[in-house]
Amino acid sequence: MIRALITGGAGFIGSHLAERLLGQGYQVTIIDNLSTGRLENIQLLESQANFRYAVEDIRNIHVIDRLVSECDIIFHLAAVVGVRNIVDRPINTIEVNIGGTEVILQTAARYRRRLMLASTSEVYGKGVNFPFREDDDTLSGPTLRSRWSYAASKAIDEFLAFAYHAEVGLPVTLFRLFNTVGPRQVGQYGMVVPRFARWALANQPIQVYGDGNQQRCFGNVYDVVAAIQGLAETDSAIGELYNIGSTEEISILQLARRIRDRADSASAIQMVPYEQAYSQAGFEDFRRRVPSIDKIHKAIGWQPTTPLDETIDQIIAYFQQQML
């Protein structure tokens, strides 16, 4: 039985990964400080004999040392996430994302544990070569704008991880997650799809920031966690970096209309300027974000299989259930 430790395991993606690994016969331990994770995400897992959890910060080196010593593989998903969180709390973003990852890397190296490290498509910054490939140059915005602190902190995480692999032989695999959506994701930190779904179900105005022409790809969480597990079980993925995400593009304005239609909603669509939506002056956003998934497909044969409409239906059904 493989013993897995998932940091951020009570979060949206972490809880789905925990559920999948338990179903595949893993023993799963999670650690989460519940800053964005929720105990209700793992409520159905608590009764399983091969599951346990700790409510703690990943920067607690004593707790991490014990948990890592008792596992075979670490899935490091814990991070500050959500545009609202990043803009409003840049100190916390930088300290958690870099400091927490440093603790995980040091401890994984101490016990020679396999490490799966989650990064983000935000690292590509304002890149203009589409689709984004893992070896593309990155272009970040100015340090005067905290919007870019998340991308910069995750880029440092990647540099650190590759340094540990090169210098001490740490068996680490990195993956950059593009927009991932599905049941259990909440919209209070800026996640667009759950916010749109909630507004549509309540027949409230759906607020689209900017001009709505930003292009995004939204991957289903069930597809994404399958990709993460596939990479974890592939030795040739050690020392490599992979994109994980959907390649089905849609504009944010089209997304709002699609969610409204599938929810059979009477909501109006309201355009909101960035300067009104965010407190930070000169807020910048990506115009387009689409991954190349050629590398992961070649490595493990993975590609997303869930159409966007099906994903939207899953999210709507989840919120309808929550409203009962």
Short mmCIF file of C-alpha atoms in Angstrom, two decimals:
data_model
loop_
_atom_site.label_atom_id
_atom_site.label_comp_id
_atom_site.label_asym_id
_atom_site.label_seq_id
_atom_site.Cartn_x
_atom_site.Cartn_y
_atom_site.Cartn_z
CA MET A 1 0.00 0.00 0.00
CA ILE A 2 1.43 3.36 -1.07
CA ARG A 3 1.35 6.00 1.67
CA ALA A 4 0.55 9.44 0.24
CA LEU A 5 0.77 12.83 1.94
CA ILE A 6 -1.26 15.63 0.35
CA THR A 7 -0.56 19.20 1.44
CA GLY A 8 -3.60 21.39 0.96
CA GLY A 9 -5.63 18.20 0.99
CA ALA A 10 -8.85 19.79 2.25
CA GLY A 11 -8.86 22.19 -0.67
CA PHE A 12 -10.75 21.87 -3.92
CA ILE A 13 -8.19 19.92 -5.95
CA GLY A 14 -6.54 18.28 -2.94
CA SER A 15 -9.78 16.72 -1.70
CA HIS A 16 -10.55 15.29 -5.15
CA LEU A 17 -7.02 13.87 -5.35
CA ALA A 18 -7.40 12.32 -1.88
CA GLU A 19 -10.68 10.73 -2.92
CA ARG A 20 -9.16 9.32 -6.10
CA LEU A 21 -6.05 7.92 -4.39
CA LEU A 22 -8.12 6.24 -1.69
CA GLY A 23 -10.19 4.63 -4.42
CA GLN A 24 -6.97 3.37 -6.01
CA GLY A 25 -5.83 1.66 -2.80
CA TYR A 26 -3.52 4.33 -1.40
CA GLN A 27 -3.24 5.24 2.26
CA VAL A 28 -3.82 9.00 2.40
CA THR A 29 -2.84 11.63 4.94
CA ILE A 30 -3.62 15.28 4.35
CA ILE A 31 -2.46 18.47 6.00
CA ASP A 32 -4.33 21.74 5.57
CA ASN A 33 -4.53 24.94 7.63
CA LEU A 34 -8.10 25.53 6.36
CA SER A 35 -7.31 29.04 5.12
CA THR A 36 -9.04 28.14 1.85
CA GLY A 37 -9.61 24.42 2.37
CA ARG A 38 -12.75 23.18 4.13
CA LEU A 39 -13.39 20.20 6.37
CA GLU A 40 -16.66 19.56 4.55
CA ASN A 41 -14.60 18.72 1.45
CA ILE A 42 -13.22 15.64 3.23
CA GLN A 43 -16.22 14.82 5.38
CA LEU A 44 -17.07 11.69 3.40
CA LEU A 45 -13.46 10.47 3.61
CA GLU A 46 -13.11 10.59 7.39
CA SER A 47 -14.76 7.20 7.93
CA GLN A 48 -12.26 5.39 5.69
CA ALA A 49 -9.64 3.38 7.53
CA ASN A 50 -6.80 4.48 5.24
CA PHE A 51 -7.46 8.19 5.66
CA ARG A 52 -6.31 10.69 8.28
CA TYR A 53 -5.77 14.42 8.42
CA ALA A 54 -3.98 17.15 10.35
CA VAL A 55 -5.12 20.77 10.65
CA GLU A 56 -1.81 22.61 10.59
CA ASP A 57 0.34 25.00 8.56
CA ILE A 58 2.89 23.42 6.23
CA ARG A 59 5.54 25.73 7.66
CA ASN A 60 5.39 23.84 10.96
CA ILE A 61 8.62 21.91 10.45
CA HIS A 62 8.03 19.49 13.34
CA VAL A 63 4.64 18.31 12.04
CA ILE A 64 5.88 18.12 8.45
CA ASP A 65 8.92 16.12 9.49
CA ARG A 66 6.74 13.48 11.16
CA LEU A 67 4.23 13.27 8.31
CA VAL A 68 6.89 13.06 5.60
CA SER A 69 8.80 10.39 7.50
CA GLU A 70 5.63 8.27 7.50
CA CYS A 71 4.81 8.58 3.77
CA ASP A 72 6.14 7.26 0.47
CA ILE A 73 5.13 10.15 -1.80
CA ILE A 74 4.17 13.79 -1.25
CA PHE A 75 1.66 15.70 -3.35
CA HIS A 76 2.42 19.35 -2.57
CA LEU A 77 -0.69 21.35 -3.48
CA ALA A 78 -0.81 23.79 -0.55
CA ALA A 79 -0.54 27.41 -1.69
CA VAL A 80 -2.26 30.76 -1.45
CA VAL A 81 -4.71 30.78 -4.36
CA GLY A 82 -7.30 33.06 -5.90
CA VAL A 83 -6.76 36.46 -7.51
CA ARG A 84 -8.59 38.23 -4.67
CA ASN A 85 -6.35 36.63 -2.05
CA ILE A 86 -3.21 37.41 -4.02
CA VAL A 87 -4.02 41.08 -4.58
CA ASP A 88 -5.25 41.71 -1.04
CA ARG A 89 -2.64 39.70 0.89
CA PRO A 90 0.67 39.71 -1.04
CA ILE A 91 2.85 39.15 2.07
CA ASN A 92 0.98 35.97 2.95
CA THR A 93 1.11 34.84 -0.70
CA ILE A 94 4.88 35.12 -0.90
CA GLU A 95 5.66 33.74 2.57
CA VAL A 96 3.39 30.70 2.29
CA ASN A 97 4.20 29.80 -1.30
CA ILE A 98 7.97 30.10 -0.96
CA GLY A 99 8.48 29.36 2.74
CA GLY A 100 6.07 26.43 2.78
CA THR A 101 7.58 24.86 -0.31
CA GLU A 102 11.07 25.26 1.12
CA VAL A 103 10.03 23.26 4.20
CA ILE A 104 8.52 20.53 2.01
CA LEU A 105 11.60 20.31 -0.22
CA GLN A 106 14.03 20.19 2.72
CA THR A 107 12.03 17.48 4.46
CA ALA A 108 11.47 15.44 1.29
CA ALA A 109 15.22 15.53 0.68
CA ARG A 110 15.92 14.44 4.28
CA TYR A 111 13.85 11.28 3.84
CA ARG A 112 14.41 10.80 0.07
CA ARG A 113 10.69 10.93 -0.67
CA ARG A 114 9.13 11.20 -4.10
CA LEU A 115 7.62 14.67 -4.48
CA MET A 116 4.89 15.89 -6.83
CA LEU A 117 4.96 19.69 -6.81
CA ALA A 118 2.04 21.76 -8.11
CA SER A 119 2.81 24.97 -9.93
CA THR A 120 0.62 27.21 -12.04
CA SER A 121 0.04 28.53 -15.54
CA GLU A 122 0.46 32.00 -14.01
CA VAL A 123 4.22 31.42 -14.28
CA TYR A 124 3.91 32.03 -18.04
CA GLY A 125 2.87 35.59 -17.17
CA LYS A 126 2.18 37.79 -20.18
CA GLY A 127 3.69 35.34 -22.66
CA VAL A 128 2.52 35.67 -26.26
CA ASN A 129 3.50 32.30 -27.75
CA PHE A 130 0.43 30.07 -27.85
CA PRO A 131 -0.10 27.40 -26.80
CA PHE A 132 2.21 27.69 -23.79
CA ARG A 133 4.93 25.03 -23.74
CA GLU A 134 6.89 23.98 -20.69
CA ASP A 135 10.20 25.36 -22.01
CA ASP A 136 8.81 28.73 -23.15
CA ASP A 137 10.25 31.96 -21.79
CA THR A 138 8.12 33.67 -19.15
CA LEU A 139 7.19 37.34 -18.97
CA SER A 140 6.05 38.70 -15.62
CA GLY A 141 4.64 42.12 -14.77
CA PRO A 142 6.21 44.82 -12.59
CA THR A 143 6.92 44.23 -8.92
CA LEU A 144 4.90 47.35 -8.12
CA ARG A 145 1.75 45.31 -8.72
CA SER A 146 1.04 42.52 -6.24
CA ARG A 147 -0.95 40.74 -8.97
CA TRP A 148 2.34 39.18 -10.05
CA SER A 149 3.51 38.01 -6.62
CA TYR A 150 1.79 34.65 -7.02
CA ALA A 151 3.45 33.91 -10.36
CA ALA A 152 6.84 35.00 -9.04
CA SER A 153 6.53 32.91 -5.88
CA LYS A 154 5.58 29.79 -7.82
CA ALA A 155 8.45 30.37 -10.26
CA ILE A 156 10.82 30.41 -7.27
CA ASP A 157 9.23 27.14 -6.12
CA GLU A 158 10.06 25.63 -9.50
CA PHE A 159 13.65 26.87 -9.40
CA LEU A 160 14.06 25.43 -5.89
CA ALA A 161 12.58 22.07 -6.88
CA PHE A 162 14.83 21.71 -9.92
CA ALA A 163 17.82 22.75 -7.79
CA TYR A 164 17.04 20.02 -5.24
CA HIS A 165 16.74 17.51 -8.05
CA ALA A 166 20.05 18.58 -9.62
CA GLU A 167 22.12 18.97 -6.46
CA VAL A 168 20.86 16.25 -4.14
CA GLY A 169 18.95 13.95 -6.48
CA LEU A 170 15.49 14.63 -5.03
CA PRO A 171 12.94 12.64 -7.07
CA VAL A 172 10.58 15.49 -7.91
CA THR A 173 8.03 16.02 -10.69
CA LEU A 174 6.53 19.44 -11.35
CA PHE A 175 3.22 20.21 -13.01
CA ARG A 176 1.67 23.53 -13.99
CA LEU A 177 -2.08 23.57 -13.48
CA PHE A 178 -4.19 25.67 -15.81
CA ASN A 179 -7.69 26.77 -14.78
CA THR A 180 -9.21 23.79 -12.97
CA VAL A 181 -12.90 23.70 -12.09
CA GLY A 182 -15.51 21.33 -10.75
CA PRO A 183 -17.63 20.47 -7.72
CA ARG A 184 -16.42 21.81 -4.32
CA GLN A 185 -14.75 24.89 -5.77
CA VAL A 186 -16.02 28.09 -4.17
CA GLY A 187 -15.85 31.56 -5.66
CA GLN A 188 -15.05 33.76 -2.69
CA TYR A 189 -11.39 34.20 -3.68
CA GLY A 190 -12.01 35.18 -7.29
CA MET A 191 -12.61 31.80 -9.01
CA VAL A 192 -14.77 32.72 -11.95
CA VAL A 193 -16.85 29.61 -12.72
CA PRO A 194 -18.34 29.03 -9.24
CA ARG A 195 -19.09 32.75 -8.93
CA PHE A 196 -20.94 32.75 -12.24
CA ALA A 197 -22.83 29.57 -11.31
CA ARG A 198 -23.95 30.97 -7.94
CA TRP A 199 -25.16 34.21 -9.49
CA ALA A 200 -26.96 32.37 -12.28
CA LEU A 201 -28.78 30.04 -9.89
CA ALA A 202 -29.87 33.03 -7.81
CA ASN A 203 -30.92 34.99 -10.94
CA GLN A 204 -28.53 37.73 -9.86
CA PRO A 205 -26.42 39.78 -12.30
CA ILE A 206 -23.36 37.88 -13.53
CA GLN A 207 -20.41 40.25 -13.20
CA VAL A 208 -17.80 39.97 -15.96
CA TYR A 209 -14.59 41.87 -15.24
CA GLY A 210 -12.88 43.85 -17.98
CA ASP A 211 -14.19 43.56 -21.53
CA GLY A 212 -14.91 39.82 -21.23
CA ASN A 213 -12.76 38.91 -24.22
CA GLN A 214 -10.10 37.20 -22.10
CA GLN A 215 -9.65 33.65 -23.40
CA ARG A 216 -9.35 30.75 -20.94
CA CYS A 217 -9.40 26.94 -20.90
CA PHE A 218 -11.22 25.25 -18.02
CA GLY A 219 -10.14 21.72 -17.12
CA ASN A 220 -12.35 19.33 -15.19
CA VAL A 221 -10.94 18.45 -11.77
CA TYR A 222 -11.56 14.72 -12.29
CA ASP A 223 -9.40 14.80 -15.42
CA VAL A 224 -6.73 16.83 -13.65
CA VAL A 225 -6.31 14.52 -10.64
CA ALA A 226 -6.10 11.53 -13.00
CA ALA A 227 -3.19 13.28 -14.72
CA ILE A 228 -1.45 13.99 -11.41
CA GLN A 229 -1.73 10.36 -10.34
CA GLY A 230 -0.52 9.18 -13.74
CA LEU A 231 2.62 11.29 -13.48
CA ALA A 232 3.20 10.13 -9.90
CA GLU A 233 3.26 6.52 -11.06
CA THR A 234 5.69 7.17 -13.94
CA ASP A 235 9.39 7.09 -13.05
CA SER A 236 10.40 8.79 -16.30
CA ALA A 237 8.48 11.89 -15.13
CA ILE A 238 11.04 12.52 -12.36
CA GLY A 239 12.95 15.73 -12.97
CA GLU A 240 10.41 16.95 -15.52
CA LEU A 241 7.76 19.69 -15.77
CA TYR A 242 4.33 19.19 -17.36
CA ASN A 243 1.33 21.32 -18.23
CA ILE A 244 -2.04 19.95 -17.09
CA GLY A 245 -5.20 21.53 -18.42
CA SER A 246 -7.91 21.67 -21.04
CA THR A 247 -7.27 23.02 -24.54
CA GLU A 248 -10.92 23.98 -25.13
CA GLU A 249 -10.87 27.81 -25.23
CA ILE A 250 -13.71 30.14 -24.35
CA SER A 251 -13.95 33.87 -23.60
CA ILE A 252 -15.11 34.93 -20.15
CA LEU A 253 -18.14 36.66 -21.67
CA GLN A 254 -19.04 33.49 -23.59
CA LEU A 255 -18.56 31.52 -20.38
CA ALA A 256 -21.02 33.75 -18.53
CA ARG A 257 -23.61 33.23 -21.25
CA ARG A 258 -22.98 29.49 -21.34
CA ILE A 259 -23.42 29.11 -17.57
CA ARG A 260 -26.54 31.28 -17.63
CA ASP A 261 -28.07 29.14 -20.38
CA ARG A 262 -27.25 25.82 -18.73
CA ALA A 263 -28.65 27.04 -15.41
CA ASP A 264 -31.80 28.21 -17.20
CA SER A 265 -31.25 31.55 -15.51
CA ALA A 266 -32.74 34.99 -16.05
CA SER A 267 -29.55 36.72 -14.87
CA ALA A 268 -28.36 39.84 -16.64
CA ILE A 269 -24.69 40.07 -17.58
CA GLN A 270 -22.99 43.09 -16.07
CA MET A 271 -19.61 44.36 -17.30
CA VAL A 272 -17.39 45.61 -14.45
CA PRO A 273 -14.13 47.55 -15.07
CA TYR A 274 -11.03 46.10 -13.40
CA GLU A 275 -10.48 49.29 -11.42
CA GLN A 276 -13.89 48.79 -9.85
CA ALA A 277 -13.44 45.05 -9.26
CA TYR A 278 -10.00 45.23 -7.62
CA SER A 279 -8.50 47.71 -5.19
CA GLN A 280 -5.12 47.70 -6.92
CA ALA A 281 -4.66 50.45 -9.51
CA GLY A 282 -3.57 49.30 -12.94
CA PHE A 283 -4.65 45.68 -12.37
CA GLU A 284 -3.39 43.47 -15.20
CA ASP A 285 -4.89 40.27 -16.52
CA PHE A 286 -3.91 37.71 -19.13
CA ARG A 287 -5.62 38.10 -22.48
CA ARG A 288 -5.24 34.46 -23.41
CA ARG A 289 -4.09 31.32 -21.65
CA VAL A 290 -3.99 27.93 -23.38
CA PRO A 291 -1.63 25.02 -22.68
CA SER A 292 0.23 22.67 -24.91
CA ILE A 293 -0.37 19.20 -23.47
CA ASP A 294 1.82 17.37 -25.98
CA LYS A 295 4.45 16.56 -23.36
CA ILE A 296 2.14 14.91 -20.82
CA HIS A 297 0.28 13.08 -23.58
CA LYS A 298 3.58 11.63 -24.81
CA ALA A 299 4.63 10.73 -21.24
CA ILE A 300 1.49 8.99 -19.97
CA GLY A 301 -1.06 9.16 -22.78
CA TRP A 302 -3.20 11.67 -20.88
CA GLN A 303 -5.62 14.12 -22.39
CA PRO A 304 -8.78 15.72 -20.98
CA THR A 305 -12.00 13.86 -21.74
CA THR A 306 -14.72 15.99 -20.09
CA PRO A 307 -16.39 18.66 -22.27
CA LEU A 308 -16.89 22.09 -20.74
CA ASP A 309 -20.68 21.80 -20.82
CA GLU A 310 -20.51 18.61 -18.75
CA THR A 311 -18.22 20.32 -16.25
CA ILE A 312 -20.58 23.29 -15.97
CA ASP A 313 -23.48 20.90 -15.36
CA GLN A 314 -21.52 19.19 -12.57
CA ILE A 315 -20.87 22.54 -10.90
CA ILE A 316 -24.48 23.68 -11.20
CA ALA A 317 -25.69 20.37 -9.76
CA TYR A 318 -23.24 20.72 -6.85
CA PHE A 319 -24.52 24.19 -5.93
CA GLN A 320 -28.14 23.11 -6.32
CA GLN A 321 -27.45 20.31 -3.85
CA GLN A 322 -25.84 22.77 -1.45
CA MET A 323 -28.98 24.93 -1.60
CA LEU A 324 -31.30 22.10 -0.49
#
